[in-house]
Structures are given as structure tokens and as C-alpha cells.
XYZ file of C-alpha atoms in Angstrom:
380
model
C -13.419 11.747 -1.529
C -10.216 10.598 1.618
C -13.468 2.649 9.532
C -11.089 1.010 11.554
C -8.316 3.524 11.141
C -6.303 4.987 13.974
C -3.386 7.118 12.852
C -0.449 8.802 14.512
C 1.623 11.154 12.406
C 5.200 12.114 12.933
C 5.964 14.286 9.929
C 9.491 15.167 8.978
C 10.246 18.861 9.642
C 10.745 20.837 6.470
C 10.984 24.390 5.256
C 8.105 23.781 2.878
C 5.057 25.505 4.445
C 2.677 23.027 2.835
C 4.508 20.084 4.358
C 4.413 21.856 7.700
C 0.606 21.778 7.457
C 0.773 17.983 7.655
C 1.586 18.369 11.348
C 1.572 15.538 13.843
C -1.453 13.768 15.161
C -2.920 10.753 16.790
C -6.470 9.874 15.868
C -8.609 7.132 17.349
C -12.167 6.426 16.269
C -12.058 9.536 14.093
C -11.351 11.929 16.983
C -8.033 13.767 17.491
C -6.822 12.895 20.995
C -3.183 13.822 21.213
C -0.473 15.764 19.433
C 3.277 15.480 19.310
C 5.841 17.886 17.860
C 7.019 17.010 14.335
C 9.928 14.588 14.579
C 11.478 11.418 13.193
C 10.046 8.453 14.983
C 13.338 6.587 15.282
C 11.897 3.328 13.973
C 9.981 2.378 17.122
C 7.041 0.795 15.332
C 5.027 -2.389 15.399
C 6.641 -5.249 13.468
C 5.190 -8.004 11.371
C 5.473 -11.730 11.910
C 9.007 -11.827 10.515
C 10.284 -8.963 12.645
C 10.363 -6.383 9.865
C 8.367 -3.216 9.459
C 6.153 -2.847 6.393
C 6.159 0.710 5.090
C 3.416 1.790 2.701
C 3.365 4.954 0.597
C 0.415 6.818 -0.891
C 0.968 9.692 -3.308
C -1.837 11.886 -4.596
C -0.950 14.193 -7.491
C -3.807 16.621 -7.963
C -4.417 19.683 -10.069
C -2.935 21.927 -7.391
C -0.986 19.785 -4.914
C 1.452 16.909 -4.746
C 0.991 15.019 -1.472
C 2.720 11.981 -0.012
C 2.180 9.904 3.137
C 4.382 7.017 4.243
C 2.943 4.842 6.989
C 3.392 1.604 8.890
C 0.535 -0.535 10.204
C -0.397 -0.561 13.870
C -2.827 -2.964 15.573
C -5.866 -0.791 14.829
C -4.776 1.308 11.882
C -1.552 2.941 10.815
C 1.065 5.414 11.937
C 2.410 7.976 9.470
C 6.194 8.158 9.626
C 6.858 10.671 6.861
C 4.883 13.201 4.871
C 5.324 15.704 2.073
C 3.038 18.281 0.500
C 3.784 20.947 -2.058
C 1.662 23.207 -4.221
C 2.752 22.527 -7.809
C -0.257 23.842 -9.794
C 0.080 21.105 -12.383
C -3.232 22.168 -13.925
C -2.339 25.851 -14.217
C -3.775 27.234 -17.470
C -5.293 23.889 -18.395
C -8.714 25.423 -18.961
C -7.342 27.591 -21.745
C -5.073 25.187 -23.620
C -6.023 21.628 -22.573
C -2.310 21.000 -22.089
C -0.010 20.749 -19.099
C 2.541 23.522 -19.459
C 6.271 22.872 -19.373
C 6.696 25.084 -16.306
C 3.992 23.186 -14.416
C 5.490 19.848 -15.448
C 8.949 20.866 -14.253
C 7.589 22.002 -10.865
C 5.748 18.746 -10.497
C 8.640 16.525 -11.550
C 10.839 18.247 -8.964
C 8.288 17.530 -6.220
C 7.901 13.931 -7.368
C 11.669 13.431 -7.162
C 11.524 14.484 -3.502
C 8.700 12.015 -2.925
C 10.655 9.246 -4.646
C 13.654 9.982 -2.411
C 11.513 9.775 0.726
C 10.002 6.479 -0.399
C 13.457 5.047 -1.041
C 14.894 6.240 2.276
C 11.945 4.698 4.148
C 12.342 1.379 2.296
C 8.702 1.412 1.185
C 7.471 -2.129 0.520
C 4.300 -1.167 -1.345
C 3.068 2.073 -2.852
C 0.199 3.560 -4.779
C 0.854 6.666 -6.865
C -2.172 8.324 -8.449
C -2.945 11.372 -10.552
C -6.371 12.950 -10.837
C -8.204 15.661 -12.789
C -5.334 17.553 -14.422
C -3.915 14.391 -15.974
C -7.400 13.145 -16.856
C -8.149 16.288 -18.857
C -4.800 17.180 -20.422
C -4.178 16.016 -23.972
C -0.559 15.423 -22.948
C -1.472 13.644 -19.706
C -0.242 10.247 -20.918
C 2.959 11.848 -22.195
C 3.496 13.394 -18.750
C 3.011 9.996 -17.097
C 5.697 8.498 -19.355
C 8.053 11.360 -18.545
C 7.578 10.790 -14.821
C 8.301 7.080 -15.279
C 11.475 7.812 -17.251
C 12.846 10.723 -15.192
C 11.635 9.897 -11.677
C 10.968 6.169 -11.684
C 7.382 6.426 -10.440
C 4.445 4.726 -12.158
C 1.612 7.226 -12.006
C -1.872 5.816 -12.377
C -4.489 8.221 -13.693
C -7.580 7.236 -11.718
C -11.126 7.772 -12.901
C -13.594 10.029 -11.129
C -15.465 7.236 -9.369
C -12.246 5.859 -7.898
C -11.324 9.326 -6.647
C -14.723 9.799 -5.011
C -14.578 6.385 -3.337
C -11.047 7.004 -2.048
C -12.147 10.291 -0.503
C -14.976 8.496 1.302
C -12.628 5.743 2.486
C -10.138 8.284 3.794
C -12.427 10.428 5.916
C -15.646 8.509 6.636
C -14.365 7.627 10.120
C -15.194 11.218 11.092
C -18.892 10.828 10.319
C -21.231 10.956 13.302
C -21.971 7.280 14.056
C -25.581 8.218 14.773
C -26.030 9.854 11.366
C -28.248 7.910 8.985
C -27.196 10.158 6.129
C -23.971 12.024 5.393
C -22.845 14.017 2.371
C -19.063 13.859 1.995
C -17.231 16.184 -0.370
C -13.643 16.815 -1.416
C -12.948 20.184 -3.043
C -9.925 19.705 -5.278
C -7.972 21.844 -7.670
C -9.661 20.681 -10.854
C -12.693 18.707 -9.672
C -14.937 18.272 -6.650
C -15.971 14.812 -5.535
C -19.224 14.404 -3.631
C -20.960 11.323 -2.252
C -24.087 10.495 -0.274
C -23.679 7.864 2.438
C -27.091 6.420 3.214
C -27.880 4.496 6.385
C -26.041 4.327 9.684
C -22.545 2.819 9.834
C -22.771 -0.844 10.781
C -19.482 -0.843 12.686
C -16.139 0.979 12.486
C -14.467 -1.779 10.451
C -17.074 -1.857 7.674
C -15.986 -0.507 4.295
C -17.731 2.907 4.177
C -18.059 2.807 0.378
C -20.768 0.157 0.836
C -22.998 2.973 2.127
C -22.636 5.124 -0.998
C -26.089 5.675 -2.477
C -25.064 8.343 -4.998
C -21.842 10.068 -6.046
C -20.619 12.591 -8.582
C -17.441 14.300 -9.697
C -18.056 17.928 -10.566
C -15.721 19.264 -13.290
C -14.792 22.283 -11.206
C -12.197 22.932 -8.514
C -10.457 25.862 -6.886
C -7.931 26.329 -9.703
C -10.356 26.063 -12.608
C -12.999 28.228 -10.923
C -10.504 30.911 -9.905
C -9.049 31.029 -13.416
C -12.496 31.555 -14.930
C -13.755 34.165 -12.451
C -10.563 35.635 -11.016
C -9.217 34.932 -7.576
C -7.229 38.027 -6.718
C -9.980 40.593 -6.143
C -13.221 38.738 -5.496
C -16.294 40.924 -5.117
C -19.519 39.599 -3.673
C -20.982 39.684 -7.170
C -18.063 37.614 -8.465
C -18.458 35.226 -5.569
C -22.177 34.792 -6.253
C -21.399 34.078 -9.910
C -19.066 31.273 -8.854
C -21.678 29.850 -6.486
C -24.296 29.855 -9.244
C -21.969 28.071 -11.668
C -21.258 25.316 -9.170
C -24.945 25.144 -8.270
C -25.790 24.320 -11.892
C -23.145 21.595 -11.974
C -24.333 19.985 -8.746
C -28.008 19.870 -9.767
C -28.009 16.289 -11.160
C -26.453 14.948 -7.956
C -28.841 17.028 -5.845
C -31.781 15.320 -7.542
C -30.399 11.838 -6.899
C -29.559 12.674 -3.279
C -32.648 14.763 -2.547
C -33.577 12.695 0.501
C -30.153 12.997 2.132
C -30.826 16.043 4.300
C -34.062 14.643 5.722
C -32.501 11.697 7.570
C -31.848 11.735 11.346
C -28.589 13.396 12.413
C -27.718 14.354 8.811
C -24.558 16.408 8.409
C -21.933 17.472 5.897
C -18.355 16.206 6.041
C -15.766 18.124 4.061
C -12.132 17.502 3.239
C -9.896 19.991 1.425
C -7.734 23.023 1.995
C -10.876 25.131 1.780
C -12.629 23.633 4.791
C -9.458 23.309 6.872
C -8.685 26.975 6.194
C -12.175 28.004 7.304
C -11.739 25.928 10.451
C -8.394 27.572 11.200
C -9.929 31.020 10.735
C -12.865 30.110 12.959
C -10.434 29.022 15.669
C -8.349 32.160 15.050
C -5.171 30.131 14.872
C -1.899 32.042 14.649
C -0.539 29.104 12.661
C -2.140 25.984 11.277
C -2.566 23.174 13.822
C -3.853 19.953 12.365
C -4.695 18.391 15.729
C -7.190 21.203 16.379
C -8.683 21.193 12.888
C -9.101 17.528 11.968
C -12.414 16.356 13.399
C -13.663 19.841 14.305
C -17.427 20.421 14.237
C -18.640 23.780 12.927
C -22.246 24.849 13.027
C -23.957 26.545 10.100
C -23.545 30.062 11.486
C -19.853 29.553 12.187
C -19.240 28.435 8.604
C -21.122 31.460 7.258
C -19.161 33.822 9.497
C -15.833 32.349 8.386
C -16.758 32.755 4.708
C -17.905 36.334 5.346
C -14.623 37.111 7.072
C -12.688 35.834 4.059
C -14.861 37.817 1.649
C -13.905 40.952 3.560
C -10.170 40.374 3.008
C -7.923 41.512 0.198
C -5.423 39.312 -1.591
C -2.485 40.661 0.423
C -4.256 39.932 3.701
C -4.998 36.370 2.643
C -1.408 35.888 1.506
C -0.101 37.110 4.862
C -2.354 34.749 6.798
C -0.127 31.795 7.826
C -3.100 29.445 7.566
C -3.580 30.381 3.897
C -0.243 31.506 2.455
C 0.730 33.210 -0.766
C 0.330 30.086 -2.916
C -3.327 29.661 -1.956
C -4.428 33.258 -1.458
C -6.014 33.498 -4.914
C -7.765 30.114 -4.645
C -9.417 29.992 -1.244
C -12.494 32.068 -2.139
C -13.187 29.865 -5.149
C -13.183 26.963 -2.718
C -15.585 28.840 -0.458
C -17.915 29.317 -3.421
C -17.945 25.565 -4.060
C -18.664 24.940 -0.393
C -21.444 27.528 -0.393
C -23.113 25.864 -3.391
C -23.046 22.513 -1.569
C -24.479 24.100 1.591
C -27.367 25.647 -0.329
C -28.325 22.334 -1.888
C -27.875 20.345 1.339
C -28.706 22.640 4.280
C -27.155 21.290 7.454
C -26.703 22.560 10.967
C -23.363 20.765 11.193
C -20.196 20.495 9.124
C -17.360 18.232 10.218
C -13.865 19.142 9.060
C -11.454 16.469 7.824
C -7.752 17.021 7.337
C -7.405 13.663 5.611
C -8.529 12.219 2.298
C -7.262 10.339 -0.743
C -3.895 9.316 0.652
C -5.433 7.878 3.793
C -7.917 6.020 1.601
C -5.106 4.585 -0.507
C -3.164 3.463 2.573
C -6.166 1.808 4.162
C -7.076 -0.024 0.951
C -3.537 -1.376 0.495
C -3.332 -2.541 4.097
C -6.782 -4.150 3.886
C -5.762 -5.992 0.708
C -2.615 -7.260 2.429
C -4.570 -8.373 5.502
C -2.301 -6.481 7.876
C -5.010 -6.279 10.543
C -5.623 -10.015 10.696
C -5.584 -11.252 14.296
C -2.090 -11.853 15.602
C -0.069 -10.213 12.854
C 0.636 -6.958 14.694
C 1.180 -7.296 18.407
């Protein structure tokens, strides 16, 4: 849960509010340093040895969201040239029937068609298209994959939980404090939550961060599944505590294996998901979501607690009207806060770093590493 990466995003403007959250950014050494308005980049990118640009695409189809990034390598990382994100709720009702519903499938197929069109228009040379918890659990998951292949022309790969956890680490480990000799990274998803303990200090920025993983787990609970079980519209403090306790029970085996994590010098938590980015936006009191201000933000323990308390004091309509949450996520965000709270209780930390990056970035970096795009002299 998703280094040598330096990324600059120039996301295509769209009416989709989730895609708008992708924003534009430039990140070096894990720290946001500059922002540009969303725009087409006009093709002014680094070229390979044969004068052509290699575009890579990473698509992450989760229980709640369908997300795409298209990027081209740069000398020290990659630059995102197009992006798409839409809430599809593929796993809606999955906890009750163990099946993907026809309505959810149709929403998802429509979003995947848009992604396929973007990949074609950008002449993507290599892509990785993955599906996670919803497709892992659904009895008709394989049937859905075949339908996507036939109707959209995309080959979805249903990845296992370990792969998902390792991708999340690959995608956001660059934000870890380089002094930290222990970091717990987590990715709160729609149907599952990936968590990993990175033990020991990072050797250097180019080292594969998954080599530091001492323990990992994939909890069978996410914002969609937890909200469906406990209710996400009117969340009382008693309801919230019930969610925290449920997640606490699920995290116990990992907590035992990673018991020493919080005792290491400069230990901190590093979170990636809509939950933590929403809390960061609320802490900053943003009128609208700004990725450049959120990605890489440090929040102390009291600031995280205050942001959760503020959300607990809101009603569904207030959350829906908040531009940093939106109507599609208003009934899910407190379930995410409950998962975060359970993690905080097991691994007390004075610091939480916020990552607006994850699986897709991990997929892109792995593909580019495999292709050797950062070998000396290839990109000038």
C-alpha cells in the first residue's frame, strides 16, 4: 500500500469531481515543491534513445474507485500526463450477496471505457490494469473480468493481497522520514486495508522500499464494507466506537508481529487513502481540495484527533456539501476515520504523514524499473 521517484502531474481538466482531485503537482524527494494549473502538457517531454516518448498507464480498480494514471519517464522519475478517477462502488452490496451487482458492473464498465479511450489517445506503450478486493471476493469476479475483456478490451488482473500491500509501499514510501528507523504504512481502501511495517532506515532513495518490509497484512475491511455493516449516514460516537473495535480485533495479529515498530527512533505513520487526504484538507481548512498542499503534509497526533472530532460533529448533509468530501463519499469517510483510529491506537505516533499517491504510482515505478528507463544516458 502506493525511492527514486520525482513526479510532475498535468491532469486533464474534467467535470468529474474525483478526477479534479488528481490535481497537478511536482514532487521531488517525496516533497511537493511546485504546482501548476491542470492542463495538457503539449507533448514537451523527455524522449528515449530513438526519439519517441514512452507512455505508461497504471489502472487501479478498487472496491470504491476506478483510477488511472498515464505517465512518461523523466531523468529521475516520471511525469503524469493524464489522469482519471471516478467513484464506481463496484463492491456495493458485496457483503450481503457475495456478487457484483449489475448496476455496479455497468457503472464500472463505463468508467473503464473512458480509461481505455485515454490510454489509446495517449498511445500507451505499456500498461498494468489491476483489480483488488471486490473482484477477489465476488463469486462472479472472474466473469466480470471476462466481460471487461470482451466489452472494453482491457485485461484486468486480480492481484492478491500481498501484491496490493507491496504496491502501496512502493507508491508512497518516498514520503517516509529518511531518519525513521521504523514506519508503518497503511492504505485504507473500499473493501480492504493494507498495512506494512518498514523496519530499518532507508539505505538510499533508489532502493526498493519493499526490501524493508518486516511484516504486512491485508485487513478484510474497508470504508465501503465497514459503512455497510454499521451505517454511514448518521454515525453516533457509539457507532464509531463499534467500528473502531471491529477493526482493532482484525488488526491484532499484525500488531503482535509489528509490536516493536513504535519503539524505533523517529517512528511515524504514513497513510494513503481518501480518508487521510480528507482529514488533511479539513485540517488545512481548504475551500477546495488542493493536492499540492496535501501530499506530503505532516500532521501531529493532536491535529489528527481534532480533524476526526470535527467530522464526528457533522451530519451527512454537511459532509456531502464539503467540496473536499462530496456526496459520493459523505457516507464513507467516518468509516475510514474509524479504521485510522484503530491503527493509531495500536501504533501510537506523534506524527502522521499524508500521501496522495499509492497503487498506481507503485505500478508505474515497477514497470519503468523493469524496463530500465532510468539507466544512465537513456533520458537526457
